[in-house]
């Protein structure tokens, strides 16, 4: 949008007053309209119910379709049964080294489903995920546990698992030629918050390729569940954007597409992000987002 | 639809205050010009500009990028807010005039207020004269002679429902006529 030409001069100080009054009415960083707040356990429950609904509609033939990493739909749900088992062992205090490996530790459960009726696999997973949710709801939300090499609070783990169920549901939908789903705005809000928190931890720990100085990044995620965050490499936490700080790089992307990026289901090039500032630094940050592998 | 407008408003909805500053820099001069043309007073025009941008920031979802460019939307909003301010001033002036008429020892109103009130009254009388007969008669009975709409309906021999709908139509026509008149005069 270009500024119009015209003789009307704006009064001095009006800009500052307008911006100050606006931010006094609604702080920067938070999306509007704000969706109802839900707990991470509720978000996980919603993702589980959505997956259960999909699985309940599958024919035996559809259970055999190839879905991901050489696994058919049944094998992928078997992988989830393995994840539920690992999670419950970790929550019970069993920190066996094999639980460090997300794929390896769940492979027996994935392969063990072969030859069973799809309904039996569905029932086994539904029972397992119900038990996982019960155990997570009973745990201290701030307690930190390590599952598959990632150390997260119980609350963060619930949201990471919400990512996982949503992503695998859409893996199955993709294999069957069904339209992808997106989480509701309340769930998506938790997902984008976790993704940006984890991203800043990675950026803080590793720095940004090609940058020898701390870099301030403004990440704007649009649509329901979005928000605006300020990330500075070398600082330990993401913060909601504060008013009118200068930034070196700006990235604007759709919140759902960004969640697909951090779930490693799309690429930075396919994200259709609107970038301002140093494009190399923006690309490096988006590449780092794909390594979060929230799937 | 301008793609950049849709993106700007999506950023506003996401809480990106930089987007608000960008919209201000691009549109504030147009918004201020519209406001100033209507209210004719710098301080009041600034208030209108503030209201317009606060409304955009707190409710960006009300803007439909498919319906109009963002600048146009903000200018329409400014005009509407400015007319509200003018009407509020006119009502205030009328109240003051009534109050002064009733208070014998009250000091006379400032000359500017008196002029504004007289002008507002003149505009309203002209607008009422332009109404269709059945609506004009009802407005005179209900608003100039202090009757309720039931009494006005009885006086004209029409059902209460008819009187009510005619009054609604009359008020809508008056609003349109007054908006037009105020804009023309600005």
PDB file of N, CA and C in Angstrom, chain B residues 33-40 75-76 78-80 82-83 86-87 123 175-186:
ATOM      1  N   UNK B  33      -7.898  13.515   6.725  1.00  0.00           N
ATOM      2  CA  UNK B  33      -8.515  14.483   5.806  1.00  0.00           C
ATOM      3  C   UNK B  33     -10.029  14.356   5.812  1.00  0.00           C
ATOM      4  N   UNK B  34     -10.522  13.113   5.771  1.00  0.00           N
ATOM      5  CA  UNK B  34     -11.975  12.892   5.795  1.00  0.00           C
ATOM      6  C   UNK B  34     -12.553  13.434   7.104  1.00  0.00           C
ATOM      7  N   UNK B  35     -11.881  13.088   8.202  1.00  0.00           N
ATOM      8  CA  UNK B  35     -12.391  13.511   9.515  1.00  0.00           C
ATOM      9  C   UNK B  35     -12.425  15.029   9.619  1.00  0.00           C
ATOM     10  N   UNK B  36     -11.370  15.662   9.164  1.00  0.00           N
ATOM     11  CA  UNK B  36     -11.273  17.119   9.274  1.00  0.00           C
ATOM     12  C   UNK B  36     -12.329  17.816   8.412  1.00  0.00           C
ATOM     13  N   UNK B  37     -12.614  17.246   7.221  1.00  0.00           N
ATOM     14  CA  UNK B  37     -13.629  17.843   6.338  1.00  0.00           C
ATOM     15  C   UNK B  37     -14.988  17.853   7.032  1.00  0.00           C
ATOM     16  N   UNK B  38     -15.271  16.794   7.807  1.00  0.00           N
ATOM     17  CA  UNK B  38     -16.587  16.690   8.435  1.00  0.00           C
ATOM     18  C   UNK B  38     -16.655  17.475   9.739  1.00  0.00           C
ATOM     19  N   UNK B  39     -15.652  17.290  10.608  1.00  0.00           N
ATOM     20  CA  UNK B  39     -15.770  17.923  11.940  1.00  0.00           C
ATOM     21  C   UNK B  39     -15.211  19.340  11.969  1.00  0.00           C
ATOM     22  N   UNK B  40     -14.343  19.673  10.995  1.00  0.00           N
ATOM     23  CA  UNK B  40     -13.806  21.033  10.824  1.00  0.00           C
ATOM     24  C   UNK B  40     -13.028  21.549  12.030  1.00  0.00           C
ATOM     25  N   UNK B  75     -11.507   5.102   5.518  1.00  0.00           N
ATOM     26  CA  UNK B  75     -12.098   6.425   5.241  1.00  0.00           C
ATOM     27  C   UNK B  75     -13.599   6.423   5.514  1.00  0.00           C
ATOM     28  N   UNK B  76     -14.265   5.333   5.149  1.00  0.00           N
ATOM     29  CA  UNK B  76     -15.703   5.227   5.430  1.00  0.00           C
ATOM     30  C   UNK B  76     -15.934   5.225   6.936  1.00  0.00           C
ATOM     31  N   UNK B  78     -13.991   6.560   9.126  1.00  0.00           N
ATOM     32  CA  UNK B  78     -13.689   7.907   9.626  1.00  0.00           C
ATOM     33  C   UNK B  78     -14.883   8.831   9.406  1.00  0.00           C
ATOM     34  N   UNK B  79     -15.485   8.731   8.240  1.00  0.00           N
ATOM     35  CA  UNK B  79     -16.638   9.591   7.939  1.00  0.00           C
ATOM     36  C   UNK B  79     -17.765   9.299   8.921  1.00  0.00           C
ATOM     37  N   UNK B  80     -18.013   8.005   9.144  1.00  0.00           N
ATOM     38  CA  UNK B  80     -19.088   7.621  10.046  1.00  0.00           C
ATOM     39  C   UNK B  80     -18.823   8.123  11.464  1.00  0.00           C
ATOM     40  N   UNK B  82     -16.882  10.602  12.304  1.00  0.00           N
ATOM     41  CA  UNK B  82     -16.902  12.063  12.309  1.00  0.00           C
ATOM     42  C   UNK B  82     -18.348  12.577  12.347  1.00  0.00           C
ATOM     43  N   UNK B  83     -19.228  11.924  11.577  1.00  0.00           N
ATOM     44  CA  UNK B  83     -20.638  12.333  11.601  1.00  0.00           C
ATOM     45  C   UNK B  83     -21.254  12.084  12.977  1.00  0.00           C
ATOM     46  N   UNK B  86     -20.239  14.982  15.033  1.00  0.00           N
ATOM     47  CA  UNK B  86     -20.998  16.194  14.706  1.00  0.00           C
ATOM     48  C   UNK B  86     -22.399  16.123  15.301  1.00  0.00           C
ATOM     49  N   UNK B  87     -23.030  14.943  15.180  1.00  0.00           N
ATOM     50  CA  UNK B  87     -24.383  14.777  15.721  1.00  0.00           C
ATOM     51  C   UNK B  87     -24.360  14.952  17.238  1.00  0.00           C
ATOM     52  N   UNK B 123     -31.107  22.534   9.893  1.00  0.00           N
ATOM     53  CA  UNK B 123     -30.898  21.352   9.057  1.00  0.00           C
ATOM     54  C   UNK B 123     -31.961  20.293   9.339  1.00  0.00           C
ATOM     55  N   UNK B 175     -31.845  10.349   8.902  1.00  0.00           N
ATOM     56  CA  UNK B 175     -30.414  10.095   9.070  1.00  0.00           C
ATOM     57  C   UNK B 175     -29.700  10.245   7.731  1.00  0.00           C
ATOM     58  N   UNK B 176     -30.322   9.657   6.685  1.00  0.00           N
ATOM     59  CA  UNK B 176     -29.699   9.740   5.357  1.00  0.00           C
ATOM     60  C   UNK B 176     -29.643  11.193   4.889  1.00  0.00           C
ATOM     61  N   UNK B 177     -30.753  11.886   5.045  1.00  0.00           N
ATOM     62  CA  UNK B 177     -30.817  13.270   4.578  1.00  0.00           C
ATOM     63  C   UNK B 177     -29.817  14.150   5.320  1.00  0.00           C
ATOM     64  N   UNK B 178     -29.718  13.928   6.629  1.00  0.00           N
ATOM     65  CA  UNK B 178     -28.802  14.760   7.421  1.00  0.00           C
ATOM     66  C   UNK B 178     -27.361  14.453   7.088  1.00  0.00           C
ATOM     67  N   UNK B 179     -27.047  13.145   6.906  1.00  0.00           N
ATOM     68  CA  UNK B 179     -25.679  12.775   6.504  1.00  0.00           C
ATOM     69  C   UNK B 179     -25.310  13.501   5.224  1.00  0.00           C
ATOM     70  N   UNK B 180     -26.231  13.423   4.245  1.00  0.00           N
ATOM     71  CA  UNK B 180     -25.981  14.027   2.950  1.00  0.00           C
ATOM     72  C   UNK B 180     -25.770  15.531   3.098  1.00  0.00           C
ATOM     73  N   UNK B 181     -26.649  16.145   3.869  1.00  0.00           N
ATOM     74  CA  UNK B 181     -26.569  17.600   4.051  1.00  0.00           C
ATOM     75  C   UNK B 181     -25.263  18.005   4.725  1.00  0.00           C
ATOM     76  N   UNK B 182     -24.906  17.257   5.766  1.00  0.00           N
ATOM     77  CA  UNK B 182     -23.683  17.603   6.496  1.00  0.00           C
ATOM     78  C   UNK B 182     -22.458  17.434   5.611  1.00  0.00           C
ATOM     79  N   UNK B 183     -22.475  16.369   4.797  1.00  0.00           N
ATOM     80  CA  UNK B 183     -21.327  16.158   3.914  1.00  0.00           C
ATOM     81  C   UNK B 183     -21.226  17.255   2.867  1.00  0.00           C
ATOM     82  N   UNK B 184     -22.414  17.604   2.304  1.00  0.00           N
ATOM     83  CA  UNK B 184     -22.426  18.664   1.299  1.00  0.00           C
ATOM     84  C   UNK B 184     -21.865  19.960   1.877  1.00  0.00           C
ATOM     85  N   UNK B 185     -22.305  20.241   3.102  1.00  0.00           N
ATOM     86  CA  UNK B 185     -21.871  21.510   3.687  1.00  0.00           C
ATOM     87  C   UNK B 185     -20.416  21.465   4.110  1.00  0.00           C
ATOM     88  N   UNK B 186     -19.846  20.243   4.272  1.00  0.00           N
ATOM     89  CA  UNK B 186     -18.444  20.159   4.671  1.00  0.00           C
ATOM     90  C   UNK B 186     -17.544  20.197   3.452  1.00  0.00           C
TER      91      UNK B 186
END
